[in-house]
Amino acid sequence: MHLSSSRTAALPPAPHFSAARPSRALQLLNRPISPFGAALLAALWIAGIGNLALWRAMADLPEVANARGLAFGIGFGVAIAAIHVALFSLLAWRWTLKPVITLFLLAAAGGAYFMLSYGVVIDRSMMVNVLLTDGREARELLSLRMLGALLALGVLPAALLWRARIAWTTPLRQLRQNAIVFAASCAVLASAGGLFFPDLSATMRNHTQLRYLINPLNSFYALAIVGRQPVQRSGVAVLPLGEDAHLPALAAGAKPPLMVMVVGETARADHIGLNGYARDTTPRLASEGVASLRNVWSCGTNTAASVPCMFSNLGREAFENRPANTEGLADVLQRAGYAVLWLDNQAGGCKGVCDRVPKVDYRALQAAAPELCQGDECFDEVMLRGLDERIARLPAERRARGVVVFMHQMGSHGPAYYLRSPARFKRFTPECTTNALQQCAREQVVNAYDNTMAYTDHFLASTIDWLKTREAQWAPALVYVSDHGESLGENNLYLHGLPYRFAPDVQKHVPWISWFSPQFERQSGVSTACLKAKADERLSHDDYFHSALGLLNVQTRVYEAARDIGASCRAAT
């Protein structure tokens, strides 16, 4: 369209934008803010957006389903923001404020992602999991969804913080301002607490898990507790156990035992076909006539808690409150005279329980049978490759008394369940083929998990086949016990690691399966039939240490017959 010169002249003059003169919006962005303003904005972001998991959990509580409950929720949020402002005011100095707030923002972003995605809470036990996670396990948790969440919830607000100009004053005035802000924050906190103390007290008493959702204070508190009560055990700090342990001489005609003790990973008792699961995930074990104990409960809800506890003589409650660190089952068996060998198919290791016995890590296993491996991970069958040669390298005088081989499985380790089973064992399809479980239909998650259970069935049956071929020289046996269970999307919970007292049963209910050769049954005095009669008896990891000593006839004062599931079987013979 053509405009005449007269029409053009009638138009108002176009606005003039000067490159040297920023817009009003940019002027607002460039305006300095006070340290208190920066602290308040960050605290409100963390209390609101960073605590979405907490607010979602509180919204589901019947106690807050009214106007007072809404007021309590708002007051609770104000209190959380006040706590953060108070903390920031203590470090509101030119060189510390931005780094400290950035740390809180990033920690809040990470905590919010995992709590919202997997339904976990963050306590001491979960922090131990984080600290002990190796690079391979960490990679399985990475996803574009996680990256996006961290960028949006943590990196973006942190970038805005670093772009902002803080209006600093003299050190003396800043000290006075910090003191005023700290006092005001404490006053707000006290007021909110006073107004809603009955609601707060009742809610925290009846729903203790909420305290582990206050983000990111839950992470920092858990880290402080771990620092004060470390879980990883240094060999220097471990006290000896069972120093009187010994083996009686083998009876005439008896053969030295060859015991394989498989430490399972993330197996649920209710997904074992032998235990009545609707899917037959254990057809091969069923054909072996094994004894499956259906009512067994773990020491903890993660490997770092459960494995040291089940290898201890103390039991769960005493182990949690132990005054000192002591050796465990592997040490006592070795001290008694057995040849002990630990095979580890997990990069996370044995959590200290195998530190003083011969061991083979996953790298050595991978080198021996690369065809059973993908990348830096191997299927559990790799532990059977070259096993005769590994046993032959153990001291001959110990082998003459017997051999105990511990096999630490990769098992059903999540979230990438689909990586844990070879293609030929994927009987249940379609399966979830991502580590972002929340993106899959629950049926697909369960399919992938059940495929790992079917592969564990094959691995255990293959180990039994291997043991049967050694009956001419040994008295073979196998005991399989998982370290903990797993949540597969029930109530929007995934994985494991919730605090024990309110973790769902699926994270604590574990399988315990035993196979004994006829020779081992005669020598130990414990028959498979007797164990089958105990299938529904309530048992736990507390019984593992003493039952192993009883089966292997280790004589020591630390053995307790009351915790030996085979003691009554021997008494009846």
Coordinates of C-alpha atoms in Angstrom, one line a residue:
M1 CA 0.0 0.0 0.0
H2 CA 1.3 3.4 -1.0
L3 CA 1.1 6.3 1.5
S4 CA 1.1 9.9 0.2
S5 CA 3.6 12.4 1.5
S6 CA 0.8 14.4 3.0
R7 CA -0.5 11.4 5.0
T8 CA 2.9 10.6 6.2
A9 CA 3.4 14.1 7.5
A10 CA 0.2 13.8 9.5
L11 CA 1.5 10.8 11.5
P12 CA 2.9 11.5 15.0
P13 CA 6.6 11.3 15.3
A14 CA 7.9 7.8 16.1
P15 CA 9.2 7.3 19.6
H16 CA 13.0 7.6 19.9
F17 CA 14.8 4.7 21.7
S18 CA 18.3 5.5 22.8
A19 CA 20.7 2.6 23.1
A20 CA 22.4 4.4 26.0
R21 CA 19.1 4.8 27.9
P22 CA 17.7 1.5 29.3
S23 CA 14.0 0.8 29.4
R24 CA 12.0 1.2 32.6
A25 CA 11.9 -2.6 33.0
L26 CA 15.7 -2.9 32.8
Q27 CA 16.0 0.0 35.2
L28 CA 13.9 -1.9 37.7
L29 CA 16.1 -5.0 37.2
N30 CA 19.3 -3.0 37.6
R31 CA 18.0 -1.2 40.8
P32 CA 20.0 -2.4 43.8
I33 CA 18.2 -4.4 46.4
S34 CA 19.0 -4.7 50.1
P35 CA 20.6 -7.9 51.5
F36 CA 17.3 -8.3 53.4
G37 CA 15.3 -8.1 50.2
A38 CA 17.5 -10.8 48.5
A39 CA 17.2 -13.0 51.6
L40 CA 13.4 -12.6 51.7
L41 CA 12.9 -13.3 48.0
A42 CA 15.0 -16.4 48.2
A43 CA 13.3 -17.6 51.4
L44 CA 9.8 -17.1 49.8
W45 CA 10.9 -19.1 46.7
I46 CA 12.3 -21.9 48.8
A47 CA 9.4 -22.0 51.2
G48 CA 6.9 -22.0 48.3
I49 CA 8.2 -23.6 45.2
G50 CA 11.0 -25.5 46.8
N51 CA 8.6 -27.2 49.2
L52 CA 5.9 -28.3 46.8
A53 CA 6.4 -31.9 48.0
L54 CA 5.6 -30.8 51.6
W55 CA 2.5 -28.8 50.5
R56 CA 1.3 -31.7 48.4
A57 CA 1.7 -34.1 51.4
M58 CA -0.1 -31.7 53.7
A59 CA -2.9 -31.2 51.3
D60 CA -3.7 -34.9 51.6
L61 CA -4.1 -34.8 55.4
P62 CA -7.6 -34.7 56.8
E63 CA -6.4 -32.3 59.5
V64 CA -6.0 -29.5 57.1
A65 CA -9.2 -29.9 55.1
N66 CA -10.8 -26.9 56.6
A67 CA -10.3 -23.1 57.0
R68 CA -8.2 -23.5 60.1
G69 CA -6.1 -26.1 58.3
L70 CA -5.5 -23.7 55.4
A71 CA -4.5 -21.0 57.9
F72 CA -2.1 -23.5 59.6
G73 CA -0.6 -24.3 56.2
I74 CA 0.0 -20.6 55.5
G75 CA 1.4 -20.1 58.9
F76 CA 3.7 -23.1 58.5
G77 CA 5.0 -21.7 55.2
V78 CA 5.6 -18.3 56.8
A79 CA 7.6 -20.1 59.6
I80 CA 9.7 -21.9 57.0
A81 CA 10.4 -18.7 55.2
A82 CA 11.3 -17.0 58.5
I83 CA 13.8 -19.8 59.4
H84 CA 15.5 -19.2 56.1
V85 CA 15.6 -15.5 56.5
A86 CA 17.1 -15.9 60.0
L87 CA 19.8 -18.2 58.6
F88 CA 20.6 -16.0 55.7
S89 CA 20.8 -12.9 58.0
L90 CA 23.7 -14.6 59.9
L91 CA 25.7 -14.8 56.7
A92 CA 24.5 -11.6 55.1
W93 CA 27.9 -10.2 54.2
R94 CA 29.3 -9.1 50.8
W95 CA 31.3 -12.3 50.1
T96 CA 29.0 -14.9 51.7
L97 CA 25.3 -14.0 51.0
K98 CA 25.1 -15.0 47.4
P99 CA 27.1 -18.2 47.7
V100 CA 25.0 -19.3 50.7
I101 CA 21.7 -18.6 49.1
T102 CA 22.9 -20.3 45.9
L103 CA 23.7 -23.4 47.9
F104 CA 20.2 -23.4 49.5
L105 CA 18.6 -22.9 46.1
L106 CA 20.4 -25.7 44.4
A107 CA 19.9 -28.1 47.4
A108 CA 16.2 -27.2 47.4
A109 CA 15.9 -27.9 43.7
G110 CA 17.5 -31.3 44.0
G111 CA 15.5 -32.2 47.0
A112 CA 12.3 -31.1 45.4
Y113 CA 12.9 -33.1 42.3
F114 CA 13.6 -36.4 44.0
M115 CA 10.8 -36.0 46.6
L116 CA 8.2 -35.1 43.9
S117 CA 9.4 -37.6 41.3
Y118 CA 10.0 -40.7 43.5
G119 CA 8.0 -39.9 46.7
V120 CA 11.0 -40.2 48.9
V121 CA 11.9 -38.2 52.0
I122 CA 15.3 -37.0 53.0
D123 CA 16.7 -38.2 56.3
R124 CA 20.0 -39.6 57.6
S125 CA 19.5 -42.9 55.8
M126 CA 18.7 -41.3 52.5
M127 CA 21.7 -39.0 52.8
V128 CA 23.9 -42.0 53.4
N129 CA 22.6 -43.4 50.1
V130 CA 23.5 -40.2 48.4
L131 CA 27.0 -40.1 49.8
L132 CA 27.7 -43.7 49.0
T133 CA 26.2 -43.6 45.5
D134 CA 28.9 -44.3 42.9
G135 CA 29.2 -42.8 39.5
R136 CA 27.4 -45.7 37.7
E137 CA 24.4 -45.5 40.0
A138 CA 24.3 -41.7 39.8
R139 CA 24.2 -41.9 36.0
E140 CA 21.0 -44.0 36.2
L141 CA 19.2 -41.1 38.0
L142 CA 20.1 -38.5 35.3
S143 CA 17.4 -37.5 32.9
L144 CA 16.2 -34.5 30.9
R145 CA 13.3 -34.2 33.3
M146 CA 15.8 -33.9 36.2
L147 CA 18.0 -31.4 34.3
G148 CA 14.9 -29.3 33.5
A149 CA 13.8 -29.3 37.2
L150 CA 17.2 -28.3 38.4
L151 CA 17.5 -25.5 35.9
A152 CA 14.0 -24.1 36.6
L153 CA 14.0 -24.5 40.4
G154 CA 17.7 -23.9 41.2
V155 CA 19.9 -22.5 38.5
L156 CA 17.4 -19.8 37.2
P157 CA 16.7 -18.2 40.5
A158 CA 20.4 -18.5 41.4
A159 CA 21.3 -16.7 38.1
L160 CA 18.9 -13.9 38.9
L161 CA 20.4 -13.6 42.3
W162 CA 23.9 -13.2 40.9
R163 CA 22.7 -10.7 38.3
A164 CA 21.1 -8.6 41.1
R165 CA 23.1 -5.7 42.6
I166 CA 23.1 -5.8 46.4
A167 CA 23.2 -2.4 48.2
W168 CA 25.8 -3.0 50.9
T169 CA 26.6 -0.6 53.6
T170 CA 29.4 -0.2 56.1
P171 CA 30.3 -3.4 58.1
L172 CA 29.1 -1.8 61.4
R173 CA 25.7 -0.9 59.9
Q174 CA 25.4 -4.2 58.2
L175 CA 26.0 -6.0 61.5
R176 CA 23.2 -3.9 63.0
Q177 CA 20.9 -4.6 60.1
N178 CA 21.6 -8.3 60.2
A179 CA 20.8 -8.4 64.0
I180 CA 17.5 -6.6 63.4
V181 CA 16.5 -9.0 60.6
F182 CA 17.5 -12.0 62.6
A183 CA 15.5 -10.8 65.6
A184 CA 12.5 -9.9 63.4
S185 CA 12.6 -13.4 61.8
C186 CA 12.7 -15.1 65.1
A187 CA 9.8 -13.0 66.2
V188 CA 7.8 -14.0 63.2
L189 CA 8.7 -17.6 63.7
A190 CA 7.7 -17.5 67.4
S191 CA 4.4 -15.8 66.5
A192 CA 3.5 -18.4 63.9
G193 CA 4.5 -21.2 66.2
G194 CA 2.4 -19.7 69.1
L195 CA -0.7 -19.2 66.9
F196 CA -0.6 -22.7 65.5
F197 CA 1.2 -24.7 68.1
P198 CA -1.7 -27.2 68.8
D199 CA -2.0 -27.9 65.0
L200 CA 1.8 -28.1 64.6
S201 CA 2.2 -30.4 67.5
A202 CA -0.6 -32.8 66.5
T203 CA 0.5 -32.8 62.8
M204 CA 4.1 -33.5 63.5
R205 CA 3.3 -36.2 66.1
N206 CA 0.8 -38.0 63.9
H207 CA 2.7 -37.5 60.6
T208 CA 6.3 -37.6 61.5
Q209 CA 7.4 -38.0 57.9
L210 CA 6.5 -34.3 57.2
R211 CA 9.6 -33.1 59.1
Y212 CA 11.7 -34.9 56.4
L213 CA 10.0 -33.0 53.7
I214 CA 11.0 -29.5 54.9
N215 CA 13.3 -28.6 52.1
P216 CA 16.3 -28.1 52.0
L217 CA 16.7 -28.0 55.8
N218 CA 16.0 -31.8 55.7
S219 CA 19.2 -32.3 53.6
F220 CA 21.4 -30.2 55.8
Y221 CA 20.2 -31.7 59.0
A222 CA 20.6 -35.2 57.6
L223 CA 24.1 -34.4 56.5
A224 CA 25.0 -33.1 59.9
I225 CA 23.7 -36.3 61.6
V226 CA 25.7 -38.4 59.1
G227 CA 28.8 -36.4 60.0
R228 CA 28.2 -37.0 63.7
Q229 CA 27.3 -40.7 63.3
P230 CA 29.0 -42.0 60.2
V231 CA 27.7 -45.2 58.7
Q232 CA 30.7 -46.2 56.6
R233 CA 33.0 -48.2 58.8
S234 CA 36.7 -47.7 58.8
G235 CA 38.8 -50.8 59.4
V236 CA 40.8 -48.9 62.0
A237 CA 37.6 -48.3 64.1
V238 CA 36.1 -51.8 63.9
L239 CA 36.4 -53.9 67.1
P240 CA 36.9 -57.7 66.8
L241 CA 33.9 -60.0 67.2
G242 CA 33.8 -63.7 68.1
E243 CA 37.4 -64.0 69.0
D244 CA 36.7 -67.5 70.4
A245 CA 35.1 -68.7 67.2
H246 CA 36.2 -72.2 66.1
L247 CA 35.0 -75.2 64.2
P248 CA 34.8 -78.7 65.6
A249 CA 36.5 -81.5 63.7
L250 CA 34.5 -83.0 60.9
A251 CA 32.8 -86.2 61.8
A252 CA 33.9 -89.4 60.1
G253 CA 32.5 -89.5 56.5
A254 CA 31.5 -85.8 56.6
K255 CA 32.5 -83.4 53.8
P256 CA 33.5 -79.8 54.3
P257 CA 30.6 -77.4 53.5
L258 CA 30.5 -75.3 50.4
M259 CA 28.0 -72.6 51.2
V260 CA 27.0 -69.9 48.8
M261 CA 25.3 -66.9 50.5
V262 CA 23.7 -64.7 48.0
V263 CA 23.0 -61.1 49.2
G264 CA 20.1 -60.1 47.1
E265 CA 19.4 -56.5 45.9
T266 CA 16.0 -54.8 46.1
A267 CA 13.9 -58.0 45.9
R268 CA 10.3 -57.9 47.2
A269 CA 8.9 -61.0 48.9
D270 CA 5.5 -60.4 47.3
H271 CA 6.9 -60.6 43.8
I272 CA 8.3 -64.1 44.3
G273 CA 6.3 -66.8 42.6
L274 CA 7.2 -69.3 45.3
N275 CA 5.5 -67.0 47.8
G276 CA 2.1 -66.9 46.0
Y277 CA 2.7 -64.1 43.6
A278 CA 0.2 -64.2 40.7
R279 CA 3.1 -64.3 38.2
D280 CA 5.4 -67.3 38.2
T281 CA 8.7 -65.4 38.5
T282 CA 10.5 -68.4 40.1
P283 CA 9.8 -71.5 37.9
R284 CA 13.3 -72.9 38.2
L285 CA 13.6 -72.5 41.9
A286 CA 10.2 -74.2 42.3
S287 CA 11.6 -77.2 40.5
E288 CA 14.5 -77.4 42.9
G289 CA 12.3 -77.9 46.0
V290 CA 13.8 -75.0 47.8
A291 CA 12.4 -73.6 51.1
S292 CA 11.0 -70.1 50.8
L293 CA 10.3 -68.1 53.9
R294 CA 7.5 -65.7 53.2
N295 CA 7.4 -63.5 56.3
V296 CA 10.9 -62.0 56.6
W297 CA 11.6 -58.4 57.3
S298 CA 14.7 -56.3 56.7
C299 CA 17.0 -54.3 59.0
G300 CA 16.6 -51.2 56.9
T301 CA 15.3 -49.8 53.6
N302 CA 18.5 -49.3 51.8
T303 CA 21.7 -51.3 51.3
A304 CA 23.9 -49.1 53.4
A305 CA 21.7 -49.7 56.4
S306 CA 20.6 -53.3 55.8
V307 CA 23.8 -55.1 54.9
P308 CA 25.9 -54.0 57.9
C309 CA 22.9 -54.7 60.1
M310 CA 22.1 -58.2 58.8
F311 CA 25.8 -59.1 59.1
S312 CA 25.9 -57.9 62.7
N313 CA 25.1 -60.1 65.7
L314 CA 23.1 -57.3 67.4
G315 CA 19.7 -57.1 65.7
R316 CA 18.1 -54.0 64.2
E317 CA 17.3 -52.0 67.3
A318 CA 20.6 -52.7 69.1
F319 CA 22.5 -52.1 65.9
E320 CA 21.0 -48.6 65.5
N321 CA 22.2 -47.7 69.1
R322 CA 25.5 -49.6 69.1
P323 CA 28.2 -47.9 71.2
A324 CA 31.0 -49.1 68.9
N325 CA 31.6 -50.6 65.4
T326 CA 32.4 -54.3 65.4
E327 CA 33.2 -56.9 62.8
G328 CA 30.4 -59.0 61.3
L329 CA 29.5 -62.4 59.9
A330 CA 32.2 -62.7 57.3
D331 CA 34.9 -61.9 59.9
V332 CA 33.6 -64.5 62.4
L333 CA 33.4 -67.2 59.7
Q334 CA 36.9 -66.5 58.6
R335 CA 38.2 -66.4 62.2
A336 CA 36.5 -69.8 62.9
G337 CA 38.7 -71.3 60.1
Y338 CA 36.6 -71.2 56.9
A339 CA 37.9 -70.0 53.6
V340 CA 35.8 -66.9 52.9
L341 CA 35.4 -65.2 49.5
W342 CA 33.3 -62.1 48.7
L343 CA 32.2 -61.5 45.0
D344 CA 30.7 -58.1 44.4
N345 CA 28.7 -57.3 41.3
Q346 CA 27.8 -53.8 42.6
A347 CA 30.0 -50.8 42.2
G348 CA 28.6 -49.6 45.6
G349 CA 30.5 -52.3 47.3
C350 CA 29.8 -54.3 50.5
K351 CA 29.4 -51.3 52.9
G352 CA 32.3 -52.4 55.0
V353 CA 31.3 -56.0 55.8
C354 CA 33.8 -57.6 53.4
D355 CA 36.8 -55.3 54.1
R356 CA 38.8 -58.0 56.0
V357 CA 38.2 -61.0 53.8
P358 CA 39.3 -61.9 50.2
K359 CA 37.1 -60.2 47.7
V360 CA 36.6 -59.7 44.0
D361 CA 35.0 -56.5 42.8
Y362 CA 32.9 -55.8 39.8
R363 CA 35.8 -54.7 37.6
A364 CA 37.6 -58.0 38.0
L365 CA 34.4 -59.9 37.3
Q366 CA 33.9 -57.8 34.2
A367 CA 37.4 -58.5 33.0
A368 CA 36.9 -62.3 33.4
A369 CA 33.6 -62.5 31.4
P370 CA 33.1 -59.3 29.2
E371 CA 30.4 -61.1 27.2
L372 CA 28.1 -61.0 30.2
C373 CA 28.6 -57.2 30.6
Q374 CA 27.2 -54.1 29.0
G375 CA 29.3 -51.0 29.4
D376 CA 30.5 -51.0 33.0
E377 CA 27.7 -53.3 34.3
C378 CA 27.5 -57.1 34.3
F379 CA 24.6 -59.6 34.7
D380 CA 24.8 -61.6 37.9
E381 CA 25.8 -64.8 36.2
V382 CA 29.3 -63.3 35.8
M383 CA 29.9 -64.3 39.5
L384 CA 29.8 -68.0 38.4
R385 CA 32.5 -67.5 35.8
G386 CA 35.9 -68.7 37.0
L387 CA 34.6 -69.4 40.5
D388 CA 36.4 -72.7 40.8
E389 CA 39.7 -71.0 40.1
R390 CA 39.0 -68.3 42.6
I391 CA 38.2 -70.8 45.3
A392 CA 41.3 -72.8 44.5
R393 CA 43.4 -69.7 45.2
L394 CA 42.1 -69.6 48.8
P395 CA 44.4 -71.1 51.5
A396 CA 44.3 -74.9 51.3
E397 CA 44.2 -75.4 55.1
R398 CA 41.0 -73.3 55.2
R399 CA 39.4 -75.0 52.2
A400 CA 39.8 -78.3 54.0
R401 CA 37.5 -77.0 56.7
G402 CA 35.0 -75.5 54.2
V403 CA 34.3 -72.6 51.9
V404 CA 31.8 -69.8 52.2
V405 CA 31.2 -67.6 49.1
F406 CA 29.2 -64.4 49.4
M407 CA 27.7 -63.1 46.2
H408 CA 26.5 -59.6 46.2
Q409 CA 24.0 -59.2 43.4
M410 CA 23.1 -56.4 41.1
G411 CA 19.7 -58.0 41.3
S412 CA 16.7 -55.6 40.9
H413 CA 18.6 -52.4 41.5
G414 CA 16.6 -49.4 40.3
P415 CA 15.5 -47.2 38.7
A416 CA 16.8 -48.7 35.5
Y417 CA 15.3 -52.1 36.0
Y418 CA 15.3 -52.8 32.3
L419 CA 19.1 -53.0 32.4
R420 CA 19.1 -55.8 35.0
S421 CA 17.8 -58.6 32.8
P422 CA 19.1 -60.0 29.5
A423 CA 16.8 -59.9 26.5
R424 CA 15.8 -63.6 26.8
F425 CA 14.4 -63.1 30.3
K426 CA 12.1 -60.3 29.4
R427 CA 8.9 -62.4 29.7
F428 CA 6.7 -59.5 30.9
T429 CA 6.1 -56.8 28.3
P430 CA 6.0 -53.9 27.6
E431 CA 8.5 -52.9 30.1
C432 CA 9.6 -49.4 31.2
T433 CA 12.8 -48.6 29.4
T434 CA 13.8 -45.4 31.1
N435 CA 15.1 -44.5 34.5
A436 CA 12.4 -41.8 34.9
L437 CA 9.9 -44.3 36.3
Q438 CA 7.2 -41.7 36.8
Q439 CA 7.0 -41.3 33.0
C440 CA 6.0 -44.9 32.5
A441 CA 2.7 -46.6 33.2
R442 CA 2.8 -48.5 36.4
E443 CA 2.2 -51.8 34.6
Q444 CA 5.4 -51.2 32.6
V445 CA 7.4 -50.5 35.7
V446 CA 6.2 -53.7 37.3
N447 CA 6.9 -55.6 34.1
A448 CA 10.5 -54.4 34.1
Y449 CA 10.9 -55.2 37.8
D450 CA 9.4 -58.7 37.4
N451 CA 11.8 -59.4 34.6
T452 CA 14.7 -58.8 37.0
M453 CA 13.0 -61.3 39.5
A454 CA 12.8 -63.9 36.7
Y455 CA 16.5 -63.4 36.0
T456 CA 17.3 -63.8 39.7
D457 CA 15.4 -67.1 39.6
H458 CA 17.7 -68.2 36.7
F459 CA 20.8 -67.0 38.4
L460 CA 20.0 -68.7 41.7
A461 CA 19.0 -72.0 39.9
S462 CA 22.3 -71.8 37.9
T463 CA 24.2 -71.4 41.1
I464 CA 22.4 -74.5 42.5
D465 CA 23.3 -76.4 39.3
W466 CA 27.0 -75.4 39.9
L467 CA 26.8 -76.6 43.5
K468 CA 25.3 -79.9 42.6
T469 CA 28.3 -80.7 40.4
R470 CA 30.6 -80.3 43.5
E471 CA 28.8 -82.8 45.7
A472 CA 31.5 -85.4 45.4
Q473 CA 33.9 -83.2 47.3
W474 CA 31.8 -80.9 49.3
A475 CA 28.5 -80.6 51.2
P476 CA 26.9 -77.8 49.2
A477 CA 24.2 -75.3 50.2
L478 CA 22.7 -72.0 49.2
V479 CA 21.0 -69.2 51.2
Y480 CA 19.5 -66.2 49.4
V481 CA 18.3 -63.2 51.4
S482 CA 17.6 -59.7 49.9
D483 CA 18.8 -56.6 51.6
H484 CA 15.5 -54.6 51.3
G485 CA 12.5 -54.3 49.1
E486 CA 11.2 -51.6 46.7
S487 CA 8.3 -49.3 46.0
L488 CA 7.0 -49.6 42.4
G489 CA 4.6 -46.7 42.2
E490 CA 2.2 -47.6 45.0
N491 CA 0.8 -44.3 46.4
N492 CA 3.2 -42.5 44.0
L493 CA 6.2 -43.9 45.8
Y494 CA 9.2 -45.3 43.9
L495 CA 12.5 -47.0 44.8
H496 CA 13.3 -47.3 48.5
G497 CA 15.1 -45.6 51.4
L498 CA 12.2 -44.2 53.4
P499 CA 12.7 -44.0 57.2
Y500 CA 12.1 -47.4 58.6
R501 CA 9.3 -46.6 61.0
F502 CA 6.9 -45.3 58.3
A503 CA 8.3 -46.9 55.2
P504 CA 5.7 -49.1 53.4
D505 CA 5.9 -52.9 53.9
V506 CA 7.0 -53.4 50.3
Q507 CA 10.3 -51.7 51.2
K508 CA 10.9 -54.0 54.2
H509 CA 9.3 -57.4 53.3
V510 CA 12.1 -59.5 51.7
P511 CA 12.6 -63.1 50.4
W512 CA 14.7 -65.7 52.2
I513 CA 15.3 -68.9 50.1
S514 CA 17.4 -71.9 51.0
W515 CA 18.6 -74.9 49.1
F516 CA 20.5 -77.8 50.9
S517 CA 22.1 -80.8 49.4
P518 CA 21.3 -84.1 51.1
Q519 CA 24.8 -84.2 52.5
F520 CA 24.5 -80.7 54.0
E521 CA 21.2 -81.6 55.5
R522 CA 22.6 -84.6 57.3
Q523 CA 25.7 -82.7 58.6
S524 CA 23.8 -79.5 59.7
G525 CA 20.8 -81.3 61.1
V526 CA 18.5 -78.8 59.3
S527 CA 16.2 -80.3 56.6
T528 CA 14.5 -78.4 53.9
A529 CA 11.2 -79.8 55.1
C530 CA 11.7 -78.3 58.5
L531 CA 12.4 -74.9 57.0
K532 CA 9.3 -75.2 54.8
A533 CA 7.2 -75.6 57.9
K534 CA 8.5 -72.2 59.0
A535 CA 7.4 -70.5 55.8
D536 CA 4.9 -68.1 57.5
E537 CA 6.8 -67.6 60.8
R538 CA 7.7 -64.0 61.3
L539 CA 11.5 -63.7 60.9
S540 CA 13.9 -60.9 60.1
H541 CA 17.5 -59.9 59.3
D542 CA 18.1 -60.2 63.0
D543 CA 18.2 -64.0 62.5
Y544 CA 20.6 -64.0 59.6
F545 CA 23.9 -63.8 61.5
H546 CA 23.0 -66.5 64.0
S547 CA 21.3 -68.8 61.5
A548 CA 24.5 -68.8 59.3
L549 CA 26.7 -69.7 62.3
G550 CA 24.3 -72.5 63.2
L551 CA 24.2 -73.9 59.7
L552 CA 28.0 -73.8 59.5
N553 CA 28.5 -75.2 63.1
V554 CA 30.6 -72.2 64.3
Q555 CA 31.2 -72.4 68.0
T556 CA 31.3 -69.0 69.7
R557 CA 29.8 -67.1 72.6
V558 CA 28.3 -64.5 70.3
Y559 CA 26.0 -67.1 68.8
E560 CA 22.4 -67.0 70.0
A561 CA 20.3 -70.1 69.4
A562 CA 17.1 -68.1 69.9
R563 CA 17.9 -66.2 66.7
D564 CA 18.9 -69.3 64.7
I565 CA 16.0 -70.4 62.5
G566 CA 17.5 -73.9 62.2
A567 CA 18.0 -74.5 65.9
S568 CA 14.5 -76.0 66.5
C569 CA 15.1 -78.2 63.4
R570 CA 18.3 -79.6 64.9
A571 CA 16.6 -80.0 68.3
A572 CA 13.8 -82.1 66.7
T573 CA 16.2 -84.6 65.1

